[in-house]
Amino acid sequence: EPEVTQTPSHQVTQMGQEVILRCVPISNHLYFYWYRQILGQKVEFLVSFYNNEISEKSEIFDDQFSVERPDGSNFTLKIRSTKLEDSAMYFCASSQWGGRTGELFFGEGSRLTVL
Amino acid sequence: QQQVKQSPQSLIVQKGGISIINCAYENTAFDYFPWYQQFPGKGPALLIAIRPDVSEKKEGRFTISFNKSAKQFSLHIMDSQPGDSATYFCAATGNNNDMRFGAGTRLTVKP
């Protein structure tokens, strides 16, 4: 069964360092998302991406965050200068038709620990 | 971000009992309401979803009840089983591409 894969599964970084989280969405999907979840709490929307551009972003997704689809298969989330409060589980999701009409398929997450 | 309010935060049910989780939304533009199930160490996975043109949807032991005028919807799990123990998230989305999740309910079904 096709699945969303994320790497790394766990990354530890120092405050102020740049981090790139990678995702390989399901191959025929067109809509891509990043969510984060802090310590088993609520799943918070960060950004959605369609047709090679951001379609929606939340108030969390400030200038420190960026997303990219560099090669037609990977979808990356970059955090430019990490803060302690960026420590969370980051989930990538993809959807064939968009969240309004179909299922979001989530990866297993990348745990980011900022020291 | 709090556009979907979910309760209770945690729920303990005996095996065979009914689990009920409630959600309320604010944005009247929302028109798709899924429920996601998350097991520890895994990403959320779609369980069941409803659109506001129906008041109820049932899939096996899982039922969504939807009240458009009250802007509320709920998940009912009939004959709850220990394997249903997980965190459940309601969500909502509308004519844009940002699905918003509730705060989650940790369900424990005791044998």
PDB file of N, CA, C and O in Angstrom, chain A residues 31 33 35 37 41-43 45 48 55-56 58-60 91 99-104 106-108, chain B residues 1-2 31-32 36 38 41-44 46 51 89 93-103:
ATOM      1  N   TYR A  31      -1.602  17.390  -3.389  1.00  0.00           N
ATOM      2  CA  TYR A  31      -1.684  18.344  -2.295  1.00  0.00           C
ATOM      3  C   TYR A  31      -0.795  17.856  -1.167  1.00  0.00           C
ATOM      4  O   TYR A  31      -0.825  16.674  -0.801  1.00  0.00           O
ATOM      5  N   TYR A  33       1.079  18.757   2.791  1.00  0.00           N
ATOM      6  CA  TYR A  33       0.841  19.478   4.034  1.00  0.00           C
ATOM      7  C   TYR A  33       1.959  19.197   5.038  1.00  0.00           C
ATOM      8  O   TYR A  33       2.552  18.116   5.033  1.00  0.00           O
ATOM      9  N   TYR A  35       2.139  19.431   9.302  1.00  0.00           N
ATOM     10  CA  TYR A  35       1.494  19.661  10.589  1.00  0.00           C
ATOM     11  C   TYR A  35       2.538  19.417  11.672  1.00  0.00           C
ATOM     12  O   TYR A  35       3.528  18.730  11.443  1.00  0.00           O
ATOM     13  N   GLN A  37       2.903  18.450  16.031  1.00  0.00           N
ATOM     14  CA  GLN A  37       2.211  17.996  17.239  1.00  0.00           C
ATOM     15  C   GLN A  37       3.209  18.061  18.380  1.00  0.00           C
ATOM     16  O   GLN A  37       4.248  17.384  18.333  1.00  0.00           O
ATOM     17  N   GLN A  41      -0.005  16.436  21.994  1.00  0.00           N
ATOM     18  CA  GLN A  41      -1.134  17.371  22.085  1.00  0.00           C
ATOM     19  C   GLN A  41      -1.818  17.495  20.730  1.00  0.00           C
ATOM     20  O   GLN A  41      -1.767  16.572  19.931  1.00  0.00           O
ATOM     21  N   LYS A  42      -2.462  18.614  20.485  1.00  0.00           N
ATOM     22  CA  LYS A  42      -3.237  18.748  19.267  1.00  0.00           C
ATOM     23  C   LYS A  42      -2.343  18.784  18.036  1.00  0.00           C
ATOM     24  O   LYS A  42      -1.174  19.167  18.101  1.00  0.00           O
ATOM     25  N   VAL A  43      -2.911  18.389  16.937  1.00  0.00           N
ATOM     26  CA  VAL A  43      -2.236  18.433  15.650  1.00  0.00           C
ATOM     27  C   VAL A  43      -2.476  19.823  15.066  1.00  0.00           C
ATOM     28  O   VAL A  43      -3.616  20.201  14.792  1.00  0.00           O
ATOM     29  N   PHE A  45      -1.984  22.741  12.186  1.00  0.00           N
ATOM     30  CA  PHE A  45      -1.715  22.992  10.776  1.00  0.00           C
ATOM     31  C   PHE A  45      -0.594  24.018  10.629  1.00  0.00           C
ATOM     32  O   PHE A  45      -0.586  25.059  11.288  1.00  0.00           O
ATOM     33  N   SER A  48      -0.036  24.305   3.648  1.00  0.00           N
ATOM     34  CA  SER A  48      -0.434  23.410   2.572  1.00  0.00           C
ATOM     35  C   SER A  48       0.190  23.902   1.269  1.00  0.00           C
ATOM     36  O   SER A  48       0.495  25.097   1.124  1.00  0.00           O
ATOM     37  N   SER A  55      -0.525  27.176  -0.635  1.00  0.00           N
ATOM     38  CA  SER A  55      -1.929  27.556  -0.818  1.00  0.00           C
ATOM     39  C   SER A  55      -2.524  28.138   0.458  1.00  0.00           C
ATOM     40  O   SER A  55      -3.358  29.044   0.402  1.00  0.00           O
ATOM     41  N   GLU A  56      -2.111  27.621   1.602  1.00  0.00           N
ATOM     42  CA  GLU A  56      -2.549  28.180   2.873  1.00  0.00           C
ATOM     43  C   GLU A  56      -1.410  28.046   3.886  1.00  0.00           C
ATOM     44  O   GLU A  56      -0.625  27.106   3.803  1.00  0.00           O
ATOM     45  N   SER A  58      -0.593  28.820   8.315  1.00  0.00           N
ATOM     46  CA  SER A  58      -1.137  29.265   9.588  1.00  0.00           C
ATOM     47  C   SER A  58      -0.240  30.359  10.177  1.00  0.00           C
ATOM     48  O   SER A  58       0.843  30.662   9.657  1.00  0.00           O
ATOM     49  N   GLU A  59      -0.701  30.874  11.296  1.00  0.00           N
ATOM     50  CA  GLU A  59       0.058  31.923  11.975  1.00  0.00           C
ATOM     51  C   GLU A  59       1.363  31.379  12.564  1.00  0.00           C
ATOM     52  O   GLU A  59       2.277  32.131  12.868  1.00  0.00           O
ATOM     53  N   ILE A  60       1.434  30.070  12.718  1.00  0.00           N
ATOM     54  CA  ILE A  60       2.680  29.465  13.210  1.00  0.00           C
ATOM     55  C   ILE A  60       3.766  29.546  12.144  1.00  0.00           C
ATOM     56  O   ILE A  60       4.949  29.720  12.434  1.00  0.00           O
ATOM     57  N   PHE A  91       4.569  16.233  11.156  1.00  0.00           N
ATOM     58  CA  PHE A  91       3.941  15.271  10.262  1.00  0.00           C
ATOM     59  C   PHE A  91       3.767  15.883   8.874  1.00  0.00           C
ATOM     60  O   PHE A  91       3.276  17.000   8.731  1.00  0.00           O
ATOM     61  N   GLY A  99      -7.797  18.349   1.008  1.00  0.00           N
ATOM     62  CA  GLY A  99      -8.435  17.965   2.255  1.00  0.00           C
ATOM     63  C   GLY A  99      -9.937  18.099   2.246  1.00  0.00           C
ATOM     64  O   GLY A  99     -10.634  17.453   3.016  1.00  0.00           O
ATOM     65  N   ARG A 100     -10.471  18.910   1.341  1.00  0.00           N
ATOM     66  CA  ARG A 100     -11.911  19.151   1.346  1.00  0.00           C
ATOM     67  C   ARG A 100     -12.682  17.998   0.711  1.00  0.00           C
ATOM     68  O   ARG A 100     -13.858  17.807   0.954  1.00  0.00           O
ATOM     69  N   THR A 101     -12.010  17.256  -0.134  1.00  0.00           N
ATOM     70  CA  THR A 101     -12.733  16.222  -0.863  1.00  0.00           C
ATOM     71  C   THR A 101     -12.193  14.828  -0.611  1.00  0.00           C
ATOM     72  O   THR A 101     -12.754  13.859  -1.071  1.00  0.00           O
ATOM     73  N   GLY A 102     -11.093  14.745   0.090  1.00  0.00           N
ATOM     74  CA  GLY A 102     -10.532  13.413   0.264  1.00  0.00           C
ATOM     75  C   GLY A 102      -9.650  13.304   1.490  1.00  0.00           C
ATOM     76  O   GLY A 102      -9.450  14.255   2.236  1.00  0.00           O
ATOM     77  N   GLU A 103      -9.136  12.125   1.638  1.00  0.00           N
ATOM     78  CA  GLU A 103      -8.354  11.787   2.812  1.00  0.00           C
ATOM     79  C   GLU A 103      -6.968  12.392   2.766  1.00  0.00           C
ATOM     80  O   GLU A 103      -6.340  12.458   1.697  1.00  0.00           O
ATOM     81  N   LEU A 104      -6.497  12.826   3.903  1.00  0.00           N
ATOM     82  CA  LEU A 104      -5.091  13.164   4.069  1.00  0.00           C
ATOM     83  C   LEU A 104      -4.381  11.917   4.577  1.00  0.00           C
ATOM     84  O   LEU A 104      -4.813  11.296   5.539  1.00  0.00           O
ATOM     85  N   PHE A 106      -1.087  10.589   6.297  1.00  0.00           N
ATOM     86  CA  PHE A 106       0.011  11.108   7.107  1.00  0.00           C
ATOM     87  C   PHE A 106       1.188  10.141   7.134  1.00  0.00           C
ATOM     88  O   PHE A 106       1.005   8.920   7.137  1.00  0.00           O
ATOM     89  N   GLY A 107       2.387  10.706   7.204  1.00  0.00           N
ATOM     90  CA  GLY A 107       3.567   9.905   7.491  1.00  0.00           C
ATOM     91  C   GLY A 107       3.651   9.624   8.976  1.00  0.00           C
ATOM     92  O   GLY A 107       2.798  10.046   9.759  1.00  0.00           O
ATOM     93  N   GLU A 108       4.695   8.930   9.372  1.00  0.00           N
ATOM     94  CA  GLU A 108       4.861   8.566  10.773  1.00  0.00           C
ATOM     95  C   GLU A 108       5.530   9.657  11.597  1.00  0.00           C
ATOM     96  O   GLU A 108       5.655   9.529  12.798  1.00  0.00           O
TER      97      GLU A 108
ATOM     98  N   GLN B   1      -5.642  29.481  16.201  1.00  0.00           N
ATOM     99  CA  GLN B   1      -5.829  28.213  15.514  1.00  0.00           C
ATOM    100  C   GLN B   1      -7.032  27.442  16.035  1.00  0.00           C
ATOM    101  O   GLN B   1      -7.441  26.473  15.428  1.00  0.00           O
ATOM    102  N   GLN B   2      -7.580  27.872  17.186  1.00  0.00           N
ATOM    103  CA  GLN B   2      -8.623  27.089  17.818  1.00  0.00           C
ATOM    104  C   GLN B   2      -9.941  27.333  17.099  1.00  0.00           C
ATOM    105  O   GLN B   2     -10.793  28.098  17.557  1.00  0.00           O
ATOM    106  N   ASP B  31     -17.097  22.648   5.488  1.00  0.00           N
ATOM    107  CA  ASP B  31     -18.101  21.768   4.907  1.00  0.00           C
ATOM    108  C   ASP B  31     -17.643  20.322   4.764  1.00  0.00           C
ATOM    109  O   ASP B  31     -18.221  19.549   4.006  1.00  0.00           O
ATOM    110  N   TYR B  32     -16.592  19.983   5.474  1.00  0.00           N
ATOM    111  CA  TYR B  32     -16.127  18.595   5.466  1.00  0.00           C
ATOM    112  C   TYR B  32     -15.544  18.321   6.836  1.00  0.00           C
ATOM    113  O   TYR B  32     -14.673  19.068   7.308  1.00  0.00           O
ATOM    114  N   TYR B  36     -10.051  11.540  12.704  1.00  0.00           N
ATOM    115  CA  TYR B  36      -8.805  10.806  12.530  1.00  0.00           C
ATOM    116  C   TYR B  36      -8.478  10.055  13.821  1.00  0.00           C
ATOM    117  O   TYR B  36      -8.762  10.522  14.933  1.00  0.00           O
ATOM    118  N   GLN B  38      -5.349   8.136  15.941  1.00  0.00           N
ATOM    119  CA  GLN B  38      -3.887   8.087  16.027  1.00  0.00           C
ATOM    120  C   GLN B  38      -3.454   7.130  17.124  1.00  0.00           C
ATOM    121  O   GLN B  38      -3.848   7.288  18.285  1.00  0.00           O
ATOM    122  N   GLY B  41       3.046   6.713  18.361  1.00  0.00           N
ATOM    123  CA  GLY B  41       4.159   6.549  17.437  1.00  0.00           C
ATOM    124  C   GLY B  41       3.766   6.546  15.978  1.00  0.00           C
ATOM    125  O   GLY B  41       4.623   6.328  15.103  1.00  0.00           O
ATOM    126  N   LYS B  42       2.509   6.786  15.687  1.00  0.00           N
ATOM    127  CA  LYS B  42       2.029   6.777  14.307  1.00  0.00           C
ATOM    128  C   LYS B  42       1.418   8.119  13.949  1.00  0.00           C
ATOM    129  O   LYS B  42       1.059   8.914  14.817  1.00  0.00           O
ATOM    130  N   GLY B  43       1.277   8.371  12.652  1.00  0.00           N
ATOM    131  CA  GLY B  43       0.549   9.542  12.215  1.00  0.00           C
ATOM    132  C   GLY B  43      -0.949   9.295  12.275  1.00  0.00           C
ATOM    133  O   GLY B  43      -1.403   8.154  12.316  1.00  0.00           O
ATOM    134  N   PRO B  44      -1.743  10.366  12.289  1.00  0.00           N
ATOM    135  CA  PRO B  44      -3.201  10.193  12.269  1.00  0.00           C
ATOM    136  C   PRO B  44      -3.648   9.488  10.988  1.00  0.00           C
ATOM    137  O   PRO B  44      -3.031   9.648   9.933  1.00  0.00           O
ATOM    138  N   LEU B  46      -7.316   8.494   8.718  1.00  0.00           N
ATOM    139  CA  LEU B  46      -8.744   8.778   8.576  1.00  0.00           C
ATOM    140  C   LEU B  46      -9.577   7.601   9.057  1.00  0.00           C
ATOM    141  O   LEU B  46      -9.351   6.461   8.671  1.00  0.00           O
ATOM    142  N   ARG B  51     -20.217  15.104   5.514  1.00  0.00           N
ATOM    143  CA  ARG B  51     -20.488  16.428   4.965  1.00  0.00           C
ATOM    144  C   ARG B  51     -21.813  16.909   5.543  1.00  0.00           C
ATOM    145  O   ARG B  51     -22.654  16.103   5.912  1.00  0.00           O
ATOM    146  N   PHE B  89      -9.055  12.553  16.833  1.00  0.00           N
ATOM    147  CA  PHE B  89      -9.102  13.969  16.497  1.00  0.00           C
ATOM    148  C   PHE B  89     -10.260  14.229  15.554  1.00  0.00           C
ATOM    149  O   PHE B  89     -10.385  13.561  14.518  1.00  0.00           O
ATOM    150  N   THR B  93     -12.684  21.349   7.495  1.00  0.00           N
ATOM    151  CA  THR B  93     -12.070  22.131   6.427  1.00  0.00           C
ATOM    152  C   THR B  93     -13.169  22.695   5.532  1.00  0.00           C
ATOM    153  O   THR B  93     -14.292  22.212   5.537  1.00  0.00           O
ATOM    154  N   GLY B  94     -12.815  23.712   4.787  1.00  0.00           N
ATOM    155  CA  GLY B  94     -13.801  24.343   3.921  1.00  0.00           C
ATOM    156  C   GLY B  94     -13.240  24.567   2.543  1.00  0.00           C
ATOM    157  O   GLY B  94     -12.495  23.742   2.028  1.00  0.00           O
ATOM    158  N   ASN B  95     -13.553  25.692   1.982  1.00  0.00           N
ATOM    159  CA  ASN B  95     -13.188  25.954   0.598  1.00  0.00           C
ATOM    160  C   ASN B  95     -11.751  26.466   0.475  1.00  0.00           C
ATOM    161  O   ASN B  95     -11.442  27.332  -0.292  1.00  0.00           O
ATOM    162  N   ASN B  96     -10.896  25.937   1.277  1.00  0.00           N
ATOM    163  CA  ASN B  96      -9.476  26.244   1.177  1.00  0.00           C
ATOM    164  C   ASN B  96      -8.725  24.976   1.538  1.00  0.00           C
ATOM    165  O   ASN B  96      -9.324  23.921   1.667  1.00  0.00           O
ATOM    166  N   ASN B  97      -7.487  25.085   1.671  1.00  0.00           N
ATOM    167  CA  ASN B  97      -6.680  23.884   1.766  1.00  0.00           C
ATOM    168  C   ASN B  97      -5.997  23.757   3.123  1.00  0.00           C
ATOM    169  O   ASN B  97      -4.850  23.351   3.206  1.00  0.00           O
ATOM    170  N   ASP B  98      -6.684  24.153   4.188  1.00  0.00           N
ATOM    171  CA  ASP B  98      -6.103  23.976   5.512  1.00  0.00           C
ATOM    172  C   ASP B  98      -7.084  23.243   6.413  1.00  0.00           C
ATOM    173  O   ASP B  98      -8.093  23.779   6.815  1.00  0.00           O
ATOM    174  N   MET B  99      -6.807  21.999   6.690  1.00  0.00           N
ATOM    175  CA  MET B  99      -7.642  21.207   7.574  1.00  0.00           C
ATOM    176  C   MET B  99      -7.222  21.487   9.010  1.00  0.00           C
ATOM    177  O   MET B  99      -6.052  21.343   9.350  1.00  0.00           O
ATOM    178  N   ARG B 100      -8.189  21.883   9.840  1.00  0.00           N
ATOM    179  CA  ARG B 100      -7.901  22.227  11.228  1.00  0.00           C
ATOM    180  C   ARG B 100      -8.388  21.096  12.130  1.00  0.00           C
ATOM    181  O   ARG B 100      -9.499  20.600  11.973  1.00  0.00           O
ATOM    182  N   PHE B 101      -7.548  20.744  13.087  1.00  0.00           N
ATOM    183  CA  PHE B 101      -7.836  19.634  13.980  1.00  0.00           C
ATOM    184  C   PHE B 101      -8.266  20.132  15.356  1.00  0.00           C
ATOM    185  O   PHE B 101      -7.825  21.193  15.810  1.00  0.00           O
ATOM    186  N   GLY B 102      -9.093  19.337  16.010  1.00  0.00           N
ATOM    187  CA  GLY B 102      -9.398  19.560  17.410  1.00  0.00           C
ATOM    188  C   GLY B 102      -8.219  19.150  18.277  1.00  0.00           C
ATOM    189  O   GLY B 102      -7.211  18.649  17.781  1.00  0.00           O
ATOM    190  N   ALA B 103      -8.362  19.340  19.580  1.00  0.00           N
ATOM    191  CA  ALA B 103      -7.258  19.101  20.511  1.00  0.00           C
ATOM    192  C   ALA B 103      -7.012  17.626  20.790  1.00  0.00           C
ATOM    193  O   ALA B 103      -5.994  17.272  21.370  1.00  0.00           O
TER     194      ALA B 103
END
